[in-house]
PDB file of C-alpha atoms in Angstrom:
ATOM      1  CA  PHE C   1     -17.257  10.545 -23.321  1.00 69.00           C
ATOM      2  CA  ILE C   2     -17.890  11.980 -26.779  1.00 77.00           C
ATOM      3  CA  ILE C   3     -16.907  15.550 -27.726  1.00 78.00           C
ATOM      4  CA  LYS C   4     -18.414  17.267 -30.752  1.00 80.00           C
ATOM      5  CA  GLY C   5     -17.661  20.734 -32.032  1.00 80.00           C
ATOM      6  CA  ASN C   6     -16.695  22.741 -35.072  1.00 81.00           C
ATOM      7  CA  ASP C   7     -13.372  24.146 -33.826  1.00 81.00           C
ATOM      8  CA  GLU C   8     -10.894  21.395 -32.909  1.00 85.00           C
ATOM      9  CA  ILE C   9      -8.251  23.768 -31.573  1.00 87.00           C
ATOM     10  CA  LEU C  10     -10.687  25.469 -29.164  1.00 84.00           C
ATOM     11  CA  LEU C  11     -12.058  22.065 -28.032  1.00 84.00           C
ATOM     12  CA  ARG C  12      -8.519  20.848 -27.277  1.00 87.00           C
ATOM     13  CA  ARG C  13      -7.780  24.036 -25.266  1.00 87.00           C
ATOM     14  CA  LEU C  14     -11.093  23.653 -23.376  1.00 85.00           C
ATOM     15  CA  PHE C  15     -10.664  20.011 -22.552  1.00 85.00           C
ATOM     16  CA  GLN C  16      -6.995  20.099 -21.641  1.00 88.00           C
ATOM     17  CA  ASN C  17      -8.187  20.764 -18.092  1.00 87.00           C
ATOM     18  CA  HIS C  18      -7.922  17.348 -16.294  1.00 89.00           C
ATOM     19  CA  LYS C  19     -10.385  18.374 -13.539  1.00 91.00           C
ATOM     20  CA  MET C  20     -13.033  19.032 -16.131  1.00 87.00           C
ATOM     21  CA  ARG C  21     -12.562  15.596 -17.715  1.00 87.00           C
ATOM     22  CA  ASP C  22     -12.677  13.985 -14.306  1.00 90.00           C
ATOM     23  CA  LEU C  23     -15.935  15.752 -13.432  1.00 89.00           C
ATOM     24  CA  ILE C  24     -17.485  14.691 -16.772  1.00 86.00           C
ATOM     25  CA  GLU C  25     -16.528  11.087 -16.123  1.00 87.00           C
ATOM     26  CA  LYS C  26     -18.274  11.223 -12.729  1.00 86.00           C
ATOM     27  CA  GLN C  27     -21.567  11.947 -14.458  1.00 83.00           C
ATOM     28  CA  SER C  28     -23.563   9.189 -16.107  1.00 79.00           C
ATOM     29  CA  ARG C  29     -24.992   9.812 -19.535  1.00 80.00           C
ATOM     30  CA  ILE C  30     -25.253  13.573 -19.694  1.00 81.00           C
ATOM     31  CA  VAL C  31     -25.492  16.014 -22.612  1.00 85.00           C
ATOM     32  CA  LEU C  32     -23.778  19.355 -22.116  1.00 83.00           C
ATOM     33  CA  GLU C  33     -24.082  21.887 -24.920  1.00 82.00           C
ATOM     34  CA  ILE C  34     -23.589  25.520 -25.758  1.00 78.00           C
ATOM     35  CA  LYS C  35     -26.711  26.654 -27.587  1.00 76.00           C
ATOM     36  CA  ASP C  36     -27.568  29.788 -29.560  1.00 72.00           C
ATOM     37  CA  ASN C  37     -31.042  30.886 -30.575  1.00 65.00           C
ATOM     38  CA  GLU C  38     -33.223  27.874 -31.332  1.00 66.00           C
ATOM     39  CA  GLY C  39     -35.482  29.371 -33.961  1.00 60.00           C
ATOM     40  CA  ARG C  40     -39.063  30.468 -33.675  1.00 64.00           C
ATOM     41  CA  PHE C  41     -40.194  28.248 -30.764  1.00 65.00           C
ATOM     42  CA  GLY C  42     -37.015  28.168 -28.643  1.00 66.00           C
ATOM     43  CA  PRO C  43     -35.584  30.726 -26.251  1.00 67.00           C
ATOM     44  CA  LYS C  44     -34.470  34.029 -27.782  1.00 70.00           C
ATOM     45  CA  PHE C  45     -30.967  35.380 -27.076  1.00 68.00           C
ATOM     46  CA  ASN C  46     -29.118  38.398 -28.341  1.00 72.00           C
ATOM     47  CA  GLU C  47     -26.513  37.737 -31.058  1.00 72.00           C
ATOM     48  CA  SER C  48     -23.745  37.827 -28.437  1.00 72.00           C
ATOM     49  CA  GLU C  49     -25.489  35.467 -25.949  1.00 74.00           C
ATOM     50  CA  SER C  50     -25.610  31.709 -25.631  1.00 75.00           C
ATOM     51  CA  GLU C  51     -26.795  29.184 -23.147  1.00 77.00           C
ATOM     52  CA  LEU C  52     -24.937  26.388 -21.357  1.00 80.00           C
ATOM     53  CA  TYR C  53     -27.524  23.555 -21.680  1.00 83.00           C
ATOM     54  CA  PHE C  54     -27.661  20.319 -19.738  1.00 84.00           C
ATOM     55  CA  ILE C  55     -29.753  17.157 -20.172  1.00 86.00           C
ATOM     56  CA  VAL C  56     -29.780  14.074 -17.988  1.00 85.00           C
ATOM     57  CA  THR C  57     -32.097  11.068 -18.005  1.00 84.00           C
ATOM     58  CA  GLY C  58     -33.962  10.596 -14.751  1.00 86.00           C
ATOM     59  CA  VAL C  59     -33.579  12.438 -11.393  1.00 88.00           C
ATOM     60  CA  ILE C  60     -30.266  13.178  -9.726  1.00 87.00           C
ATOM     61  CA  LYS C  61     -30.678  12.069  -6.118  1.00 91.00           C
ATOM     62  CA  ASP C  62     -26.988  11.608  -5.270  1.00 90.00           C
ATOM     63  CA  LYS C  63     -25.748  14.757  -3.559  1.00 91.00           C
ATOM     64  CA  ASP C  64     -22.126  14.214  -4.595  1.00 91.00           C
ATOM     65  CA  LYS C  65     -23.162  13.771  -8.217  1.00 89.00           C
ATOM     66  CA  LEU C  66     -25.202  16.995  -8.061  1.00 89.00           C
ATOM     67  CA  LYS C  67     -22.308  18.877  -6.431  1.00 91.00           C
ATOM     68  CA  ASN C  68     -19.932  17.531  -9.136  1.00 90.00           C
ATOM     69  CA  LEU C  69     -22.392  18.787 -11.779  1.00 89.00           C
ATOM     70  CA  PHE C  70     -22.421  22.302 -10.335  1.00 89.00           C
ATOM     71  CA  ASP C  71     -18.621  22.207 -10.119  1.00 92.00           C
ATOM     72  CA  LEU C  72     -18.568  21.103 -13.780  1.00 90.00           C
ATOM     73  CA  PHE C  73     -20.728  24.039 -14.842  1.00 88.00           C
ATOM     74  CA  LYS C  74     -18.528  26.461 -12.939  1.00 89.00           C
ATOM     75  CA  LEU C  75     -15.393  25.005 -14.420  1.00 90.00           C
ATOM     76  CA  VAL C  76     -16.759  25.021 -17.991  1.00 88.00           C
ATOM     77  CA  ILE C  77     -17.725  28.686 -17.630  1.00 86.00           C
ATOM     78  CA  ASN C  78     -14.337  29.556 -16.189  1.00 87.00           C
ATOM     79  CA  GLU C  79     -12.499  27.673 -18.984  1.00 87.00           C
ATOM     80  CA  LEU C  80     -14.648  29.365 -21.638  1.00 84.00           C
ATOM     81  CA  GLU C  81     -13.554  32.714 -20.143  1.00 84.00           C
ATOM     82  CA  ARG C  82      -9.889  31.556 -20.013  1.00 85.00           C
ATOM     83  CA  ILE C  83      -9.858  30.662 -23.732  1.00 82.00           C
ATOM     84  CA  GLU C  84     -11.734  33.869 -24.511  1.00 79.00           C
ATOM     85  CA  ILE C  85     -14.903  32.294 -25.926  1.00 76.00           C
ATOM     86  CA  THR C  86     -16.950  34.201 -23.381  1.00 71.00           C
ATOM     87  CA  VAL C  87     -16.530  37.210 -21.094  1.00 69.00           C
ATOM     88  CA  ASN C  88     -17.147  37.512 -17.362  1.00 67.00           C
ATOM     89  CA  GLN C  89     -20.527  39.152 -16.785  1.00 63.00           C
ATOM     90  CA  SER C  90     -23.489  38.683 -14.451  1.00 62.00           C
ATOM     91  CA  PRO C  91     -26.103  36.521 -16.122  1.00 58.00           C
ATOM     92  CA  GLU C  92     -29.751  37.540 -16.401  1.00 62.00           C
ATOM     93  CA  VAL C  93     -31.658  34.686 -14.785  1.00 59.00           C
ATOM     94  CA  ASN C  94     -35.421  34.545 -15.086  1.00 63.00           C
ATOM     95  CA  LEU C  95     -36.954  31.612 -13.224  1.00 60.00           C
ATOM     96  CA  TYR C  96     -40.526  32.533 -14.035  1.00 60.00           C
ATOM     97  CA  LYS C  97     -42.437  34.984 -16.197  1.00 60.00           C
ATOM     98  CA  GLU C  98     -44.154  37.891 -14.525  1.00 56.00           C
TER      99      GLU C  98
END
C-alpha cells in the first residue's frame, strides 16, 4: 500500500501498529484519508474537526472484508487518539437532513 502525508514522524507512529497494516492489506484498492473542509461545495467542519474518509470501487459483499473495514476504522481512530492527533469525543452523525 501507499502512504502519503506531510508529517513523516506522525505517519511512522501511526503505522507502527502491525494489526493496522494487516487490516489495510486485507482490503483491495481502497483510499482512506483524513479530510478538512473541502471548500465552498464540500462538507463544512469547524476548525478543530476533520473527517475519516473512505473510498472503494464497487460494492463490498464479503462480510469478512466489511468487518475488517470497520475494525480498520476503529483502529485508525484509536491510534490517532494514542498519538494525540485527535481526542476522544462522541461524533455528531447526521445521516439525513431534516
